[in-house]
mmCIF file of C-alpha atoms in Angstrom:
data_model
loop_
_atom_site.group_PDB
_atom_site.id
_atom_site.type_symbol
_atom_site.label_atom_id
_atom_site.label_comp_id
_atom_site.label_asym_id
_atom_site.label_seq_id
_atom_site.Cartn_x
_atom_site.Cartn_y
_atom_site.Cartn_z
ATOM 1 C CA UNK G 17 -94.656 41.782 -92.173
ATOM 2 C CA UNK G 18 -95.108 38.868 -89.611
ATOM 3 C CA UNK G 19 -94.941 36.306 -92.213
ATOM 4 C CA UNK G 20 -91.676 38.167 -93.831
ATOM 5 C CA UNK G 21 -89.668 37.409 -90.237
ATOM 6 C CA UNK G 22 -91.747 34.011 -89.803
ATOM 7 C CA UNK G 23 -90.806 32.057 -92.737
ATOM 8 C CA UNK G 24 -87.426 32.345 -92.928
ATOM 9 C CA UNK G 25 -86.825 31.729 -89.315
ATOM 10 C CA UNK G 26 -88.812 28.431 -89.992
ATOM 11 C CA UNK G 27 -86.714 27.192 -92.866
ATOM 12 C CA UNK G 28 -83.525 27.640 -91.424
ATOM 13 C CA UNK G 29 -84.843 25.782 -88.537
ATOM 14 C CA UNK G 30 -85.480 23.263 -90.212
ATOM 15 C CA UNK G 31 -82.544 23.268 -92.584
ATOM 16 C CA UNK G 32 -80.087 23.850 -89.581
ATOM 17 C CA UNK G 33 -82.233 20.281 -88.019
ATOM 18 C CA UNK G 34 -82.016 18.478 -91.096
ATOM 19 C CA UNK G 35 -78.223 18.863 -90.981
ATOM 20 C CA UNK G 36 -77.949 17.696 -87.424
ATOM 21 C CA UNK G 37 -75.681 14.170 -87.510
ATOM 22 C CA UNK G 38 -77.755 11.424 -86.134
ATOM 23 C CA UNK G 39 -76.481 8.422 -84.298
ATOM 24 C CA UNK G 40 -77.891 5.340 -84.703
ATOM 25 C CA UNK G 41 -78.027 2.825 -81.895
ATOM 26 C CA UNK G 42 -77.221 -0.411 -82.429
ATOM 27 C CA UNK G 43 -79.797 -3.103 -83.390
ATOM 28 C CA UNK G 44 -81.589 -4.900 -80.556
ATOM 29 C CA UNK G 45 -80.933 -8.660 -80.524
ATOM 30 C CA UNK G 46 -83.550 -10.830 -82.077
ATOM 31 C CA UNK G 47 -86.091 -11.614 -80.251
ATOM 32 C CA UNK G 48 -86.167 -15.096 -78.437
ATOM 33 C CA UNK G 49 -87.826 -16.085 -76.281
ATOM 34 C CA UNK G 50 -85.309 -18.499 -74.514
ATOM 35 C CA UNK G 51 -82.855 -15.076 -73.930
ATOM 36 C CA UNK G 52 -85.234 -13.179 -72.780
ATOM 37 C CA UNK G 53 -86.542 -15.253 -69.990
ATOM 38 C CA UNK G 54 -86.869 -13.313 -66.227
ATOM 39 C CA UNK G 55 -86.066 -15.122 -63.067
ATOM 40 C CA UNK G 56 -87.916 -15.803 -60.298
ATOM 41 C CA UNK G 57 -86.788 -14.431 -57.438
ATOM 42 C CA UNK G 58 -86.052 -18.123 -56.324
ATOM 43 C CA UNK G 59 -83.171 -18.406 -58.956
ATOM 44 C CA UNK G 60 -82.008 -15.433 -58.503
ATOM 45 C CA UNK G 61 -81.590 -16.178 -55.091
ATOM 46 C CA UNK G 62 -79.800 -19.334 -56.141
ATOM 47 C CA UNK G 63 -77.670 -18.128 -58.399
ATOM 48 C CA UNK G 64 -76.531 -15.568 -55.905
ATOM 49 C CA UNK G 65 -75.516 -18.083 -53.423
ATOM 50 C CA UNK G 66 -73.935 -20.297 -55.618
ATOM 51 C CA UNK G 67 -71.482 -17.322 -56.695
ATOM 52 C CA UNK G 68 -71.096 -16.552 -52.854
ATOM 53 C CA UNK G 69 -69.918 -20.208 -52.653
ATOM 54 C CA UNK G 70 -67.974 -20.160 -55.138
ATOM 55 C CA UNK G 71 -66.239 -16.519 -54.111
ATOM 56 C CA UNK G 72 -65.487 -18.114 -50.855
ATOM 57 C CA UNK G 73 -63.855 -21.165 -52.140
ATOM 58 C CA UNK G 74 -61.548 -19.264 -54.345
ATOM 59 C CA UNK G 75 -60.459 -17.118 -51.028
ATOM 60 C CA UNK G 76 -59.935 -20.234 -49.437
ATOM 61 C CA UNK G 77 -57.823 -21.625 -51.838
ATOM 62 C CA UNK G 78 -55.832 -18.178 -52.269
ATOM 63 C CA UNK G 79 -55.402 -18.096 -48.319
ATOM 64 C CA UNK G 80 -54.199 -21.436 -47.629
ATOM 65 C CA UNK G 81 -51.663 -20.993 -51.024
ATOM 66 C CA UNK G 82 -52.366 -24.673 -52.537
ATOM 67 C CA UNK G 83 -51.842 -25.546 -55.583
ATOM 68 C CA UNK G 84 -54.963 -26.703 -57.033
ATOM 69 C CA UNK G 85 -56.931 -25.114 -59.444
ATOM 70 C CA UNK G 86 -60.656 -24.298 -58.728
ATOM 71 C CA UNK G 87 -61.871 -26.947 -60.812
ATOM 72 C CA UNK G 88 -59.677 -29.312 -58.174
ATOM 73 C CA UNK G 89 -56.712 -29.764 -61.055
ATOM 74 C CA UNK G 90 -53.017 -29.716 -60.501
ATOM 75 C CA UNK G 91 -51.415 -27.156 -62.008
ATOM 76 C CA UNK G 92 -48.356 -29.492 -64.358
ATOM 77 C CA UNK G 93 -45.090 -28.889 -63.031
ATOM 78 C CA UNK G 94 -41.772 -28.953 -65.186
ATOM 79 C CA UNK G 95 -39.169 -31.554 -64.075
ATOM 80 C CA UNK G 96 -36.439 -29.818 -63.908
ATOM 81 C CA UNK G 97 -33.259 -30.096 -66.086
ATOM 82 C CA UNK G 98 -30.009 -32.715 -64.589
ATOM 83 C CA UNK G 99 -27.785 -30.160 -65.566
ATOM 84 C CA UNK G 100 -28.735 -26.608 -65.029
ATOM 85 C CA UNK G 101 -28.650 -26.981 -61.069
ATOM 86 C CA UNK G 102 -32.576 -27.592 -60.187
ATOM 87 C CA UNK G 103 -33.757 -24.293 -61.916
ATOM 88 C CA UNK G 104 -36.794 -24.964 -63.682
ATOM 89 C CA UNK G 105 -38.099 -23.132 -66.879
ATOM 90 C CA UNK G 106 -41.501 -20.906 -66.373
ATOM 91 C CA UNK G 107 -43.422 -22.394 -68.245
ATOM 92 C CA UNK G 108 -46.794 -19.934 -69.307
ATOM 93 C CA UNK G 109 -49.940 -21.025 -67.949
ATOM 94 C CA UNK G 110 -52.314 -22.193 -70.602
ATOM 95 C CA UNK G 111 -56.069 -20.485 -70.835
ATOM 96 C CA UNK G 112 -58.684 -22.815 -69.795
ATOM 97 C CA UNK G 113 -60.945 -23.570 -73.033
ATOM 98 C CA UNK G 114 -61.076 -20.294 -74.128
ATOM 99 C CA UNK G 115 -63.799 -20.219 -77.061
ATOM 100 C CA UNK G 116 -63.626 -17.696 -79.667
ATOM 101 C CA UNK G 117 -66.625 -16.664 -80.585
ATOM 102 C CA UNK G 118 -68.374 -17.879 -84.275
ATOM 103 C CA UNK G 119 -68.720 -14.702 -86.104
ATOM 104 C CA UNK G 120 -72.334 -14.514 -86.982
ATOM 105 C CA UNK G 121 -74.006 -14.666 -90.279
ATOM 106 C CA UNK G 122 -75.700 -12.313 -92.022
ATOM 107 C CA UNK G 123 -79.746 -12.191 -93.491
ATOM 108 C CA UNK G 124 -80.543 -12.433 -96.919
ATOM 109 C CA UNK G 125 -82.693 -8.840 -97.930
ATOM 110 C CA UNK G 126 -85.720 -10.704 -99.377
ATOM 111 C CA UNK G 127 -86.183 -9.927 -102.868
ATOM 112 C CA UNK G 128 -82.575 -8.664 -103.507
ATOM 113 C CA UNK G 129 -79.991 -11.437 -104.027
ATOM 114 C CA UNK G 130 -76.631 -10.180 -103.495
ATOM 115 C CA UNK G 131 -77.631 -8.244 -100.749
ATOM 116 C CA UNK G 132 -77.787 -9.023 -96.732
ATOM 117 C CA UNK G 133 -78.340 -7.196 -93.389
ATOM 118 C CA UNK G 134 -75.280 -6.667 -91.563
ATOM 119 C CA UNK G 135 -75.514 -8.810 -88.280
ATOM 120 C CA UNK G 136 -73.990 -5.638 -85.978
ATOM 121 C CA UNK G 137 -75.973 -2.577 -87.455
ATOM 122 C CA UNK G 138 -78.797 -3.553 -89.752
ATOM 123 C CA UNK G 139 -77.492 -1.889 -92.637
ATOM 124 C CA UNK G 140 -77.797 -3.181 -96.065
ATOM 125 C CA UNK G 141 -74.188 -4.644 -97.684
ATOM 126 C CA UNK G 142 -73.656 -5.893 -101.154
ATOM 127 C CA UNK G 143 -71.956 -9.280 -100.946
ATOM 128 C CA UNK G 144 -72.009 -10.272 -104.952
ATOM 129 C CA UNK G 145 -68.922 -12.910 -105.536
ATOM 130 C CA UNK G 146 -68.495 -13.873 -102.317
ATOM 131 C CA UNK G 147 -69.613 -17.704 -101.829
ATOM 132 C CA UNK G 148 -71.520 -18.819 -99.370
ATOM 133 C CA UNK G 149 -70.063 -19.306 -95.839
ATOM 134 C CA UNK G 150 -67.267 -16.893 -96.856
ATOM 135 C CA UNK G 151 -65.948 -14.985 -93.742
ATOM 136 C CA UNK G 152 -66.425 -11.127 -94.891
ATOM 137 C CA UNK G 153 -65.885 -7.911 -93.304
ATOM 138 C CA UNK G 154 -68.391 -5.238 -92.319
ATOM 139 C CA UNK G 155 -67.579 -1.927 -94.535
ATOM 140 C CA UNK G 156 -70.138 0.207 -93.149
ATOM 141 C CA UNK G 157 -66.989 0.161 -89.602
ATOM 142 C CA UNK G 158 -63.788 1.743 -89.467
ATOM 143 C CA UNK G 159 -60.383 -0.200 -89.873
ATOM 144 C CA UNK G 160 -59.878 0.274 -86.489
ATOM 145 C CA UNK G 161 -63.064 -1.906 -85.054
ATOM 146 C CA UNK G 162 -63.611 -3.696 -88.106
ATOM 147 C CA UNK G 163 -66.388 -6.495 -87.329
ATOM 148 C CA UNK G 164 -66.871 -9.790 -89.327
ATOM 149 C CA UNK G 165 -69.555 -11.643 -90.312
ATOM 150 C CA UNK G 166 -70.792 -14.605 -92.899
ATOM 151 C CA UNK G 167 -72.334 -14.881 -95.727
ATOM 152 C CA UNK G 168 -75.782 -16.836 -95.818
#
């Protein structure tokens, strides 16, 4: 009678587990040993004053209302136009060496050509007839946050 109540308890515990959505979290980074390298409490120390210095500088600058850049540059100036009565135009300020990031590239799956690991979740994606280098985009994400990578 016990088993009669038992076992189908059991299976839909299981079934009702099975059908539980898992989320995967993202990959970790590879590992190297360069990134992954722990300060001493020395640098940390350093690095902590030298943003301190840094901090203080900038307040300096804001307080005194100069127009030099952090770096010690003068911001350019527009002459202004003979005609239109010394108004100047604004002119946008221009972002300091802004990199965009490289997208990164994809591994090969070994024994499998056509196929590579997506750089941002692991997952394996068929890239047959795309050359290589090609800039591609990760299916496995939604339109909304869709991630790039390259092909190997």
């Amino acid at each position: 009678m016990n088993l009669r109540l038992i076992l189908p308890a059991a299976a839909s515990a299981l079934l009702a587990a099975s059908c539980t959505p898992y989320v995967e979290p993202p990959p970790e980074p590879p590992a190297d040993p360069a990134q992954r390298k722990q300060l001493t409490p020395e640098e940390q120390e350093k690095i902590n004053k030298q943003r301190e210095e840094k901090r203080k500088r900038e307040e300096e600058l804001k307080a005194e209302g100069t127009n030099t850049q952090p770096d010690g540059e003068t911001p350019k100036v527009e002459p202004t136009t003979p005609d239109g009565g010394g108004e100047k135009a604004p002119a946008p300020p221009k972002p300091a060496n802004e990199k965009k990031e490289a997208p990164p590239v994809a591994r090969p799956i070994p024994g499998k050509p056509g196929f590579v690991f997506s750089p941002f979740n692991n997952k394996p994606i068929d890239v047959k007839g795309f050359p290589p280098g090609s800039l591609v985009a990760d299916p496995t994400y939604p339109a909304s946050e869709k991630k790039h990578f390259r092909v190997p």
